[in-house]
CSV table of C-alpha atoms in Angstrom, one decimal:
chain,number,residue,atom,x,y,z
A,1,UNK,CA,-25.6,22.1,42.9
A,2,UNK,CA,-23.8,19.4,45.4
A,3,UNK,CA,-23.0,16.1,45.3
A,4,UNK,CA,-24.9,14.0,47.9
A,5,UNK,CA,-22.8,10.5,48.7
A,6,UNK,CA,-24.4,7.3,49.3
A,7,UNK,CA,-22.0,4.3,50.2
A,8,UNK,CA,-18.6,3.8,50.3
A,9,UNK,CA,-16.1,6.7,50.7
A,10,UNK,CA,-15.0,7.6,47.4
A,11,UNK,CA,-11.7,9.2,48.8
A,12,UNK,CA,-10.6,5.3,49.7
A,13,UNK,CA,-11.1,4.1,46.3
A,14,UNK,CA,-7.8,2.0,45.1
A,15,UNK,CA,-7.8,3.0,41.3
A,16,UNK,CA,-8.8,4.9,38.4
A,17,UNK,CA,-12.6,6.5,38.6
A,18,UNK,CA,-13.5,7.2,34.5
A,19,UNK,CA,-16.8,9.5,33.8
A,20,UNK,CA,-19.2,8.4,30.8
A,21,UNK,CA,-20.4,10.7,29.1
A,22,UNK,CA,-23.5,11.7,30.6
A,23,UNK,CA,-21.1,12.6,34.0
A,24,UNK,CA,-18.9,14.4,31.7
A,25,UNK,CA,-21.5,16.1,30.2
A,26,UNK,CA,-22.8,17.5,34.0
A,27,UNK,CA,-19.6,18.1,34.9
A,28,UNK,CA,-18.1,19.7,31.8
A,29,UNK,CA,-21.1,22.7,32.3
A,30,UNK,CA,-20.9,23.3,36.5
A,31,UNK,CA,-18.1,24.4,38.5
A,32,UNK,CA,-19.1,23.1,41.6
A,33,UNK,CA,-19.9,20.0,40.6
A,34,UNK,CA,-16.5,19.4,38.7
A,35,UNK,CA,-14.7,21.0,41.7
A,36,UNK,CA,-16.2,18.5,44.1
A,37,UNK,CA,-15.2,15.9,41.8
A,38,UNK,CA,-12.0,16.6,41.5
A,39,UNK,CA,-11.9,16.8,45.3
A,40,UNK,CA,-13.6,13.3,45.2
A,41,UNK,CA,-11.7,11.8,43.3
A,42,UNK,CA,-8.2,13.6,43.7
A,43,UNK,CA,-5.8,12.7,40.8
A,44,UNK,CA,-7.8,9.9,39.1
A,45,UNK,CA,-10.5,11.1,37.1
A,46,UNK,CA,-9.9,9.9,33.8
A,47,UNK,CA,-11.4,9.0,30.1
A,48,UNK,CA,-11.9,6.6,27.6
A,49,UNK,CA,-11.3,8.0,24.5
A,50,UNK,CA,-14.2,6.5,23.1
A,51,UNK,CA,-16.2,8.7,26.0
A,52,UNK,CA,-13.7,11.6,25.1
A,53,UNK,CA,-15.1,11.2,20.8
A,54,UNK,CA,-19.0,11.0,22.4
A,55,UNK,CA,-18.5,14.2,24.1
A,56,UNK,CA,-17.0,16.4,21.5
A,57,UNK,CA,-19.5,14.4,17.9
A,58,UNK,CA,-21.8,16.9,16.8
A,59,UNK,CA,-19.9,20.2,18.1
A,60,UNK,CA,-20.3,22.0,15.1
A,61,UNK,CA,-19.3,25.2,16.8
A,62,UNK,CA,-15.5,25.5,16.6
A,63,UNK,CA,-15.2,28.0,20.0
A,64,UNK,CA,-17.3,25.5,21.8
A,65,UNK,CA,-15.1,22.3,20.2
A,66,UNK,CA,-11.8,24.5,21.5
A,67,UNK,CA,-13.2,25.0,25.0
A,68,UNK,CA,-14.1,21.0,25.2
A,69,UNK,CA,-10.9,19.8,23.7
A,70,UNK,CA,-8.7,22.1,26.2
A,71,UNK,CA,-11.3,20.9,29.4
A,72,UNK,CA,-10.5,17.2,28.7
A,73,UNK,CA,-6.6,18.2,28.2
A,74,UNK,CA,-6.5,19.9,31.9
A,75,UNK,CA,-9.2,18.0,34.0
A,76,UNK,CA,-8.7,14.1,33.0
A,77,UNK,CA,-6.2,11.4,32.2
A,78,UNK,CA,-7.1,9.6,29.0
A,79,UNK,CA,-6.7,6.1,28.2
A,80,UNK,CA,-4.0,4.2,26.2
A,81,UNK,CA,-6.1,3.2,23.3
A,82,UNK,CA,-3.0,0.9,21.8
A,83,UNK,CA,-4.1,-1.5,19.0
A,84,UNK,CA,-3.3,-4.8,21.3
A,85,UNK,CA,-5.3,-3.0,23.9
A,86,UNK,CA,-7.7,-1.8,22.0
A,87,UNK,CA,-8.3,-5.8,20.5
A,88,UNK,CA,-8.6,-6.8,24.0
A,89,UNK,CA,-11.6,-4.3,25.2
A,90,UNK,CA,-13.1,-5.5,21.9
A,91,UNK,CA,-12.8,-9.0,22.8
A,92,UNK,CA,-13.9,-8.3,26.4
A,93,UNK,CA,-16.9,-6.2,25.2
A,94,UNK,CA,-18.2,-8.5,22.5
A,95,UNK,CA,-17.2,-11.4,25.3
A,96,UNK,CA,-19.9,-9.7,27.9
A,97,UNK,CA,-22.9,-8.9,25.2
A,98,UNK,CA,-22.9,-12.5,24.7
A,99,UNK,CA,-23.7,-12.5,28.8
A,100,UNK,CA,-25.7,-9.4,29.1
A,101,UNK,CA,-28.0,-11.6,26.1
A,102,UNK,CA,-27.9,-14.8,28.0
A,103,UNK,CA,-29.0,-13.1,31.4
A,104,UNK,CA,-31.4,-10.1,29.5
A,105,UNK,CA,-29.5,-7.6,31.1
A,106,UNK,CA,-28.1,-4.6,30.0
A,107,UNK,CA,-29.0,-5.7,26.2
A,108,UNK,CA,-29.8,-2.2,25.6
A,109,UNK,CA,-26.2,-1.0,26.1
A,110,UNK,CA,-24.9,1.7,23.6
A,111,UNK,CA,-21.5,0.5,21.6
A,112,UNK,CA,-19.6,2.9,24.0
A,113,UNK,CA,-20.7,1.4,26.8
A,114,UNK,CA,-19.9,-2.1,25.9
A,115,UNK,CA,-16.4,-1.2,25.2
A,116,UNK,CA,-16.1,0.8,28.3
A,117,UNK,CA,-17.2,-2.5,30.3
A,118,UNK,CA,-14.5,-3.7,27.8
A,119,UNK,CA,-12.1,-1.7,29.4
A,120,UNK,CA,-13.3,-2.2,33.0
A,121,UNK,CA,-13.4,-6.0,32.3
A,122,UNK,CA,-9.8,-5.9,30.8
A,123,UNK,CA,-8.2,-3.8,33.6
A,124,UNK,CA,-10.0,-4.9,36.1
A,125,UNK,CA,-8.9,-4.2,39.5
A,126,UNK,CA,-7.9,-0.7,38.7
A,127,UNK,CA,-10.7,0.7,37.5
A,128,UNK,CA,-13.9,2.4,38.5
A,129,UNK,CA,-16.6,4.0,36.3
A,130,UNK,CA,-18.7,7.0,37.1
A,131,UNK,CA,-22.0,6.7,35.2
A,132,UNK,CA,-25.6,8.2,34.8
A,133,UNK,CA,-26.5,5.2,32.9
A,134,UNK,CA,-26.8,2.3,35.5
A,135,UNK,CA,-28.7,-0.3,33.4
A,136,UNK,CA,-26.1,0.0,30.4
A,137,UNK,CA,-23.6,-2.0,33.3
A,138,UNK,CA,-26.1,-4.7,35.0
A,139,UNK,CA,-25.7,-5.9,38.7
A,140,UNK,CA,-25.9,-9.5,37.1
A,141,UNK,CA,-21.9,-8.7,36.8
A,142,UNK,CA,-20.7,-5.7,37.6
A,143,UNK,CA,-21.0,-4.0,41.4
A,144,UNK,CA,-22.2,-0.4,42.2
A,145,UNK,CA,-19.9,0.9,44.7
A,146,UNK,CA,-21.3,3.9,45.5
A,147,UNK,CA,-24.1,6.4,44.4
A,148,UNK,CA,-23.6,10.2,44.4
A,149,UNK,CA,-26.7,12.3,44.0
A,150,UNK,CA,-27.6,16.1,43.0
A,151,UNK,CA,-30.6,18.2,42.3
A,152,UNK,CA,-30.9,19.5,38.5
A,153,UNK,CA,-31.8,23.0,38.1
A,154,UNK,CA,-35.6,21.8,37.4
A,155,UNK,CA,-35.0,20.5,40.8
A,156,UNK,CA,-35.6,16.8,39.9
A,157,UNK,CA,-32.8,14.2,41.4
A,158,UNK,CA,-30.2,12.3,39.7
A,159,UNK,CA,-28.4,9.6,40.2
A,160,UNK,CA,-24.6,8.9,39.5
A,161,UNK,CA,-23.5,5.3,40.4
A,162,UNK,CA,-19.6,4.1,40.7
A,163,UNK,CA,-19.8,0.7,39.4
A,164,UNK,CA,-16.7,-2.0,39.7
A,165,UNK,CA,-16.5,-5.3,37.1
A,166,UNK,CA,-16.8,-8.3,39.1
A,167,UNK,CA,-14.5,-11.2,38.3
A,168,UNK,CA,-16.2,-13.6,40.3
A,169,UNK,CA,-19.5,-12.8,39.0
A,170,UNK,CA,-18.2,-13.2,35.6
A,171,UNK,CA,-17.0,-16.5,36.2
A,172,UNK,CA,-19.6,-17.7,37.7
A,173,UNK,CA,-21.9,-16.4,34.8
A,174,UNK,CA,-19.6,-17.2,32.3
A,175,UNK,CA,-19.4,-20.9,33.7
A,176,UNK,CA,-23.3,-21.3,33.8
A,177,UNK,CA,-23.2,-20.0,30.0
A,178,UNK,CA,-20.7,-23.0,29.0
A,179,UNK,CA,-23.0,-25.2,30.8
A,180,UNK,CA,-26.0,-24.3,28.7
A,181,UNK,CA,-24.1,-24.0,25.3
A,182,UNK,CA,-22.7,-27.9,25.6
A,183,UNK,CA,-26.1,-28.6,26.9
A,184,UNK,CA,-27.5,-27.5,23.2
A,185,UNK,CA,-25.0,-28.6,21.0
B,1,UNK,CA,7.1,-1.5,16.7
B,2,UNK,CA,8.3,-4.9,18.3
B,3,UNK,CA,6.4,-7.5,20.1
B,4,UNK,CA,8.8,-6.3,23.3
B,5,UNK,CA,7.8,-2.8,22.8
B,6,UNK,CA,4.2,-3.4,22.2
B,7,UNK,CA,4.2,-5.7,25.4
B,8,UNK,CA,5.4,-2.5,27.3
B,9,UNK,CA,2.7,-0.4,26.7
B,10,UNK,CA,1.0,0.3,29.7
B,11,UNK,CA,-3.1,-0.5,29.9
B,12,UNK,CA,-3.4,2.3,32.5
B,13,UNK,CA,-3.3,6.4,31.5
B,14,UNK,CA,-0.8,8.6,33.1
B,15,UNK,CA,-2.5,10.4,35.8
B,16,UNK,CA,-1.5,14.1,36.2
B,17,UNK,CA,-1.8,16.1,38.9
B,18,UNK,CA,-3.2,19.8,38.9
B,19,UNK,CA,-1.8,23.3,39.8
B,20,UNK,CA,-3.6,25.8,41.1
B,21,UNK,CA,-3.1,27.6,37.4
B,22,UNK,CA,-4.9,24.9,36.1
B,23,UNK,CA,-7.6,24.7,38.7
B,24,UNK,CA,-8.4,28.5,37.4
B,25,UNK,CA,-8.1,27.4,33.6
B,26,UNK,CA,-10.8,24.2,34.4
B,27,UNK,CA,-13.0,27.0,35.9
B,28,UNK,CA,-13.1,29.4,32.9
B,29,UNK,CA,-13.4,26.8,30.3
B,30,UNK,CA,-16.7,24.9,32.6
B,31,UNK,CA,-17.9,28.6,32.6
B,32,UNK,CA,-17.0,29.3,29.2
B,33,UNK,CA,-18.6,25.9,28.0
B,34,UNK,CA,-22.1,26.7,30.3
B,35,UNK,CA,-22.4,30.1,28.6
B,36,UNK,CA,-22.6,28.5,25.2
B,37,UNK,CA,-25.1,25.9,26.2
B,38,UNK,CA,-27.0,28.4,27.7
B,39,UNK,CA,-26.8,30.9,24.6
B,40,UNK,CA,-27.9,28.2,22.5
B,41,UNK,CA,-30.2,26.7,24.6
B,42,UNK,CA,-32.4,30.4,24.2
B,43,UNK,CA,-31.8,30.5,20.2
């Protein structure tokens, strides 16, 4: 399998690319794949260590936990999960549910999601995300970057999109949401 | 820890960069971890 690209160059991104899950899943069980993304995305794959607990739950084999823990170890960077960061991603997260409701968008979002946009809304300008899972991170805020594509072994296509946080969009949504609250109280 | 200290603590990870040894290492374990999958996958 091979990455197709669609959009802008990765190799010019100016920051941090982290995988959910469902990347690090795909990449975490083909060579090529994780070889091209590391030539991708030289030095700056990384993971949230909420991402890094998703991948290894509910590895009840202990070879299998040993090979996942030591991949993670070599491959990625993980992120500082500090308690006064860690309060602000929170803050951030539960900040943009309260905009995903108001513009019924992403609603659906898993808990890791919402703090990895928690993350991505915190550091901003640094960081890129690498998921499978578009919807969980809607357009109404944050931007997709790029896509990269590649045929499954049951030869169906999927989709990977880089997605960005939008500042501006969050002000602007965030602004129209104050708007509407003093308008109702 | 102090306010100072905690205000030090960088939001970012510390990337690393990878040797050629570890290049080889990613490939067994990605093999490794596929072979389990796939074991399992037929059980």
């Amino acid at each position: 399998m091979e990455f197709v690209l669609n959009g802008k160059s990765l190799q010019e991104l100016d920051g941090y690319v982290f995988c959910d899950n469902d990347f690090l899943s795909v990449l975490a069980q083909d060579v090529t794949l994780l070889l091209q993304a590391l030539e991708l995305f030289p030095d700056k794959l990384c993971l949230d260590p909420f991402t890094q607990m998703e991948f290894l739950r509910s590895v009840f084999l202990p070879e299998q936990r040993e090979v996942k823990e030591k991949l993670i170890d070599k491959a990625f960077s993980l992120a500082e999960n500090h308690q006064e960061i860690l309060l602000k991603i929170m803050k951030s997260a539960m900040d943009l549910s309260r905009l995903y409701a108001y513009k019924s968008q992403g609603t659906g979002a898993s808990l890791v999601d919402l703090l990895l946009a928690g993350r991505m809304a915190t550091v901003a300008y640094t960081m890129y995300l690498a998921t499978g899972n578009s919807k969980d991170f809607p357009s109404c805020i944050f931007d997709t970057i790029s896509i990269i594509n590649f045929e499954q072994n049951d030869g169906s296509i999927r989709a990977i999109s880089i997605k960005k946080f939008n500042k501006e969009k969050y002000q602007k949504i965030n602004n129209d949401y104050e708007k509407m609250l003093k308008r109702y109280s | 820890m102090t306010k100072n200290k905690i205000n030090k603590v960088s939001k970012l990870p510390k990337i690393k960069s990878l040797s050629d040894k570890d290049l080889r290492e990613i490939i067994l374990l990605v093999k490794r971890n596929a072979e389990i999958i796939k074991k399992f996958a037929r059980t």
